[in-house]
Amino acid sequence: FPSHDKGAKYEVVGFSNLTQDHLDLNGEEYDLRTYLNGAILYFESNIDTESPRSSCLAWRVDGSSEALKHFFEKTIVDFGEGWRVWGRYFKKRSDWDAVNNISKLAQHKADLGEISEAISTLSSVRGLGFSYASKVARFMNPDAVVLDSILCRELGISGEG
């Protein structure tokens, strides 16, 4: 796995460099599974996942709209760096009870392993979009894959909003 330094600039690897089980990165070929496992280890050691994880657990116990708001803020802002999304759609939101009901339905689907249905349900929340919905779903079920905005663009999935 290539070394990564905080603050270093990296070129986004296009899907054209990806084959079924190998990745060609700047002329060097990597086993895809090894590369992705290394990327996960790098991610887990450099990105704060504990705040959103613990706020999700607190929401699951408490069940209140206020606990959900805290979970969303930790996920959107702290984990997803979505300050603009938070400010535009969530900071002064008045329908948190409705968002809480949608989120409880999504959590139920995530508990059943129906990840794509959970993400789809969450993406119905105005402003969340598929990318942030997948981030929220990731903390509802650790098997969920985060559909970063770059992946959403490459896969033709509509973004935030």
PDB file of C-alpha atoms in Angstrom:
ATOM      1  CA  PHE A   1       0.000   0.000   0.000  1.00  0.00           C
ATOM      2  CA  PRO A   2       1.495   3.361  -0.963  1.00  0.00           C
ATOM      3  CA  SER A   3       2.410   5.636   1.931  1.00  0.00           C
ATOM      4  CA  HIS A   4       0.116   8.563   2.743  1.00  0.00           C
ATOM      5  CA  ASP A   5       1.157  11.696   4.569  1.00  0.00           C
ATOM      6  CA  LYS A   6      -1.417  14.022   6.100  1.00  0.00           C
ATOM      7  CA  GLY A   7      -1.845  17.098   3.952  1.00  0.00           C
ATOM      8  CA  ALA A   8      -0.270  15.534   0.850  1.00  0.00           C
ATOM      9  CA  LYS A   9      -2.023  16.028  -2.485  1.00  0.00           C
ATOM     10  CA  TYR A  10      -3.229  12.900  -4.271  1.00  0.00           C
ATOM     11  CA  GLU A  11      -4.619  12.459  -7.716  1.00  0.00           C
ATOM     12  CA  VAL A  12      -8.041  10.848  -7.707  1.00  0.00           C
ATOM     13  CA  VAL A  13      -7.794   7.390  -9.181  1.00  0.00           C
ATOM     14  CA  GLY A  14     -10.313   7.051 -12.011  1.00  0.00           C
ATOM     15  CA  PHE A  15     -12.335   3.942 -12.511  1.00  0.00           C
ATOM     16  CA  SER A  16     -10.486   3.351 -15.787  1.00  0.00           C
ATOM     17  CA  ASN A  17      -7.485   2.225 -13.711  1.00  0.00           C
ATOM     18  CA  LEU A  18      -9.535  -0.428 -11.939  1.00  0.00           C
ATOM     19  CA  THR A  19      -9.849  -4.002 -13.174  1.00  0.00           C
ATOM     20  CA  GLN A  20     -11.717  -6.878 -11.597  1.00  0.00           C
ATOM     21  CA  ASP A  21      -8.976  -7.623  -9.071  1.00  0.00           C
ATOM     22  CA  HIS A  22      -6.102  -5.225  -9.760  1.00  0.00           C
ATOM     23  CA  LEU A  23      -5.500  -1.507  -9.536  1.00  0.00           C
ATOM     24  CA  ASP A  24      -2.952   0.293 -11.682  1.00  0.00           C
ATOM     25  CA  LEU A  25      -1.774   3.333  -9.740  1.00  0.00           C
ATOM     26  CA  ASN A  26       0.805   5.483 -11.499  1.00  0.00           C
ATOM     27  CA  GLY A  27       2.268   2.494 -13.308  1.00  0.00           C
ATOM     28  CA  GLU A  28       2.381   0.244 -10.234  1.00  0.00           C
ATOM     29  CA  GLU A  29      -0.064  -2.638 -10.034  1.00  0.00           C
ATOM     30  CA  TYR A  30      -1.688  -3.558  -6.718  1.00  0.00           C
ATOM     31  CA  ASP A  31      -3.894  -6.435  -5.705  1.00  0.00           C
ATOM     32  CA  LEU A  32      -7.263  -4.706  -5.280  1.00  0.00           C
ATOM     33  CA  ARG A  33      -8.153  -6.440  -1.998  1.00  0.00           C
ATOM     34  CA  THR A  34      -4.772  -5.578  -0.464  1.00  0.00           C
ATOM     35  CA  TYR A  35      -5.026  -1.979  -1.639  1.00  0.00           C
ATOM     36  CA  LEU A  36      -8.569  -1.544  -0.301  1.00  0.00           C
ATOM     37  CA  ASN A  37      -7.677  -3.162   3.037  1.00  0.00           C
ATOM     38  CA  GLY A  38      -4.761  -0.744   3.311  1.00  0.00           C
ATOM     39  CA  ALA A  39      -7.031   2.175   2.466  1.00  0.00           C
ATOM     40  CA  ILE A  40      -9.458   1.077   5.190  1.00  0.00           C
ATOM     41  CA  LEU A  41      -6.648   0.845   7.761  1.00  0.00           C
ATOM     42  CA  TYR A  42      -5.403   4.305   6.737  1.00  0.00           C
ATOM     43  CA  PHE A  43      -8.939   5.685   6.974  1.00  0.00           C
ATOM     44  CA  GLU A  44      -9.607   4.166  10.384  1.00  0.00           C
ATOM     45  CA  SER A  45      -6.357   5.540  11.810  1.00  0.00           C
ATOM     46  CA  ASN A  46      -6.750   9.083  10.396  1.00  0.00           C
ATOM     47  CA  ILE A  47     -10.479   9.868  10.399  1.00  0.00           C
ATOM     48  CA  ASP A  48     -12.575  10.407  13.541  1.00  0.00           C
ATOM     49  CA  THR A  49     -15.250   7.747  13.434  1.00  0.00           C
ATOM     50  CA  GLU A  50     -15.742   7.493  17.194  1.00  0.00           C
ATOM     51  CA  SER A  51     -17.818  10.700  17.595  1.00  0.00           C
ATOM     52  CA  PRO A  52     -20.458   9.741  15.024  1.00  0.00           C
ATOM     53  CA  ARG A  53     -20.416   6.095  16.159  1.00  0.00           C
ATOM     54  CA  SER A  54     -21.049   7.008  19.796  1.00  0.00           C
ATOM     55  CA  SER A  55     -23.674   9.621  18.885  1.00  0.00           C
ATOM     56  CA  CYS A  56     -25.480   7.007  16.759  1.00  0.00           C
ATOM     57  CA  LEU A  57     -25.510   4.611  19.706  1.00  0.00           C
ATOM     58  CA  ALA A  58     -26.782   7.403  21.978  1.00  0.00           C
ATOM     59  CA  TRP A  59     -29.582   8.157  19.491  1.00  0.00           C
ATOM     60  CA  ARG A  60     -30.517   4.458  19.302  1.00  0.00           C
ATOM     61  CA  VAL A  61     -30.855   4.352  23.111  1.00  0.00           C
ATOM     62  CA  ASP A  62     -32.516   7.755  23.528  1.00  0.00           C
ATOM     63  CA  GLY A  63     -34.595   7.819  20.331  1.00  0.00           C
ATOM     64  CA  SER A  64     -35.212  11.545  20.555  1.00  0.00           C
ATOM     65  CA  SER A  65     -35.077  14.081  17.739  1.00  0.00           C
ATOM     66  CA  GLU A  66     -32.445  16.015  19.689  1.00  0.00           C
ATOM     67  CA  ALA A  67     -30.198  12.937  19.880  1.00  0.00           C
ATOM     68  CA  LEU A  68     -30.696  12.391  16.140  1.00  0.00           C
ATOM     69  CA  LYS A  69     -29.747  16.021  15.445  1.00  0.00           C
ATOM     70  CA  HIS A  70     -26.508  15.477  17.392  1.00  0.00           C
ATOM     71  CA  PHE A  71     -25.820  12.233  15.464  1.00  0.00           C
ATOM     72  CA  PHE A  72     -26.429  13.960  12.117  1.00  0.00           C
ATOM     73  CA  GLU A  73     -24.198  16.877  13.077  1.00  0.00           C
ATOM     74  CA  LYS A  74     -21.355  14.562  14.106  1.00  0.00           C
ATOM     75  CA  THR A  75     -21.746  12.584  10.884  1.00  0.00           C
ATOM     76  CA  ILE A  76     -22.275  15.444   8.434  1.00  0.00           C
ATOM     77  CA  VAL A  77     -19.866  18.006   9.906  1.00  0.00           C
ATOM     78  CA  ASP A  78     -17.226  16.113  11.904  1.00  0.00           C
ATOM     79  CA  PHE A  79     -16.997  12.965   9.776  1.00  0.00           C
ATOM     80  CA  GLY A  80     -18.139  14.206   6.377  1.00  0.00           C
ATOM     81  CA  GLU A  81     -16.758  17.754   6.572  1.00  0.00           C
ATOM     82  CA  GLY A  82     -20.126  19.016   5.323  1.00  0.00           C
ATOM     83  CA  TRP A  83     -20.229  22.401   7.027  1.00  0.00           C
ATOM     84  CA  ARG A  84     -22.020  23.940   4.023  1.00  0.00           C
ATOM     85  CA  VAL A  85     -24.598  21.132   3.900  1.00  0.00           C
ATOM     86  CA  TRP A  86     -25.190  21.394   7.656  1.00  0.00           C
ATOM     87  CA  GLY A  87     -25.593  25.171   7.550  1.00  0.00           C
ATOM     88  CA  ARG A  88     -27.829  25.163   4.492  1.00  0.00           C
ATOM     89  CA  TYR A  89     -30.178  22.269   5.304  1.00  0.00           C
ATOM     90  CA  PHE A  90     -29.887  21.229   8.938  1.00  0.00           C
ATOM     91  CA  LYS A  91     -28.731  23.931  11.353  1.00  0.00           C
ATOM     92  CA  LYS A  92     -32.112  25.698  11.574  1.00  0.00           C
ATOM     93  CA  ARG A  93     -34.270  22.778  10.522  1.00  0.00           C
ATOM     94  CA  SER A  94     -37.714  22.648  12.182  1.00  0.00           C
ATOM     95  CA  ASP A  95     -38.882  19.185  11.070  1.00  0.00           C
ATOM     96  CA  TRP A  96     -36.535  17.053  13.187  1.00  0.00           C
ATOM     97  CA  ASP A  97     -39.413  14.845  14.385  1.00  0.00           C
ATOM     98  CA  ALA A  98     -40.172  13.852  10.770  1.00  0.00           C
ATOM     99  CA  VAL A  99     -36.447  13.309  10.083  1.00  0.00           C
ATOM    100  CA  ASN A 100     -36.285  11.174  13.226  1.00  0.00           C
ATOM    101  CA  ASN A 101     -39.152   8.968  11.997  1.00  0.00           C
ATOM    102  CA  ILE A 102     -37.455   8.522   8.596  1.00  0.00           C
ATOM    103  CA  SER A 103     -34.166   7.731  10.346  1.00  0.00           C
ATOM    104  CA  LYS A 104     -35.795   5.125  12.587  1.00  0.00           C
ATOM    105  CA  LEU A 105     -37.199   3.411   9.493  1.00  0.00           C
ATOM    106  CA  ALA A 106     -33.742   3.536   7.882  1.00  0.00           C
ATOM    107  CA  GLN A 107     -32.180   2.121  11.068  1.00  0.00           C
ATOM    108  CA  HIS A 108     -34.660  -0.764  11.000  1.00  0.00           C
ATOM    109  CA  LYS A 109     -33.716  -1.500   7.380  1.00  0.00           C
ATOM    110  CA  ALA A 110     -30.004  -1.267   8.247  1.00  0.00           C
ATOM    111  CA  ASP A 111     -30.532  -3.690  11.151  1.00  0.00           C
ATOM    112  CA  LEU A 112     -32.058  -6.153   8.676  1.00  0.00           C
ATOM    113  CA  GLY A 113     -29.009  -5.773   6.430  1.00  0.00           C
ATOM    114  CA  GLU A 114     -31.025  -3.911   3.794  1.00  0.00           C
ATOM    115  CA  ILE A 115     -28.314  -1.300   3.316  1.00  0.00           C
ATOM    116  CA  SER A 116     -29.382   0.057  -0.075  1.00  0.00           C
ATOM    117  CA  GLU A 117     -32.945   0.494   1.236  1.00  0.00           C
ATOM    118  CA  ALA A 118     -31.622   2.279   4.331  1.00  0.00           C
ATOM    119  CA  ILE A 119     -29.564   4.667   2.177  1.00  0.00           C
ATOM    120  CA  SER A 120     -32.510   5.247  -0.142  1.00  0.00           C
ATOM    121  CA  THR A 121     -34.774   5.999   2.831  1.00  0.00           C
ATOM    122  CA  LEU A 122     -32.252   8.426   4.323  1.00  0.00           C
ATOM    123  CA  SER A 123     -31.697  10.153   0.997  1.00  0.00           C
ATOM    124  CA  SER A 124     -35.361  11.200   1.054  1.00  0.00           C
ATOM    125  CA  VAL A 125     -34.416  13.691   3.792  1.00  0.00           C
ATOM    126  CA  ARG A 126     -34.080  17.036   2.026  1.00  0.00           C
ATOM    127  CA  GLY A 127     -30.422  18.042   1.880  1.00  0.00           C
ATOM    128  CA  LEU A 128     -28.931  14.682   2.775  1.00  0.00           C
ATOM    129  CA  GLY A 129     -28.401  13.233  -0.706  1.00  0.00           C
ATOM    130  CA  PHE A 130     -26.914   9.788  -1.387  1.00  0.00           C
ATOM    131  CA  SER A 131     -23.412  10.689  -0.235  1.00  0.00           C
ATOM    132  CA  TYR A 132     -24.359  11.895   3.249  1.00  0.00           C
ATOM    133  CA  ALA A 133     -27.146   9.309   3.519  1.00  0.00           C
ATOM    134  CA  SER A 134     -24.519   6.613   3.023  1.00  0.00           C
ATOM    135  CA  LYS A 135     -22.334   8.208   5.699  1.00  0.00           C
ATOM    136  CA  VAL A 136     -25.232   8.122   8.175  1.00  0.00           C
ATOM    137  CA  ALA A 137     -26.052   4.534   7.155  1.00  0.00           C
ATOM    138  CA  ARG A 138     -22.408   3.566   7.753  1.00  0.00           C
ATOM    139  CA  PHE A 139     -22.842   4.289  11.456  1.00  0.00           C
ATOM    140  CA  MET A 140     -26.208   2.537  11.547  1.00  0.00           C
ATOM    141  CA  ASN A 141     -24.605  -0.598  10.105  1.00  0.00           C
ATOM    142  CA  PRO A 142     -20.819  -1.015   9.732  1.00  0.00           C
ATOM    143  CA  ASP A 143     -21.357  -3.076   6.562  1.00  0.00           C
ATOM    144  CA  ALA A 144     -22.660   0.002   4.725  1.00  0.00           C
ATOM    145  CA  VAL A 145     -20.311   1.490   2.152  1.00  0.00           C
ATOM    146  CA  VAL A 146     -19.824   5.239   2.140  1.00  0.00           C
ATOM    147  CA  LEU A 147     -20.686   6.624  -1.293  1.00  0.00           C
ATOM    148  CA  ASP A 148     -18.354   9.587  -1.302  1.00  0.00           C
ATOM    149  CA  SER A 149     -19.400  12.441  -3.606  1.00  0.00           C
ATOM    150  CA  ILE A 150     -16.609  11.474  -6.033  1.00  0.00           C
ATOM    151  CA  LEU A 151     -17.979   7.929  -6.234  1.00  0.00           C
ATOM    152  CA  CYS A 152     -21.516   9.271  -6.623  1.00  0.00           C
ATOM    153  CA  ARG A 153     -20.391  11.449  -9.528  1.00  0.00           C
ATOM    154  CA  GLU A 154     -18.515   8.564 -11.195  1.00  0.00           C
ATOM    155  CA  LEU A 155     -21.479   6.212 -10.743  1.00  0.00           C
ATOM    156  CA  GLY A 156     -23.992   8.797 -11.986  1.00  0.00           C
ATOM    157  CA  ILE A 157     -25.848   9.073  -8.669  1.00  0.00           C
ATOM    158  CA  SER A 158     -27.247  12.527  -7.874  1.00  0.00           C
ATOM    159  CA  GLY A 159     -25.290  14.385  -5.195  1.00  0.00           C
ATOM    160  CA  GLU A 160     -26.343  16.399  -2.150  1.00  0.00           C
ATOM    161  CA  GLY A 161     -29.613  18.255  -2.029  1.00  0.00           C
TER     162      GLY A 161
END
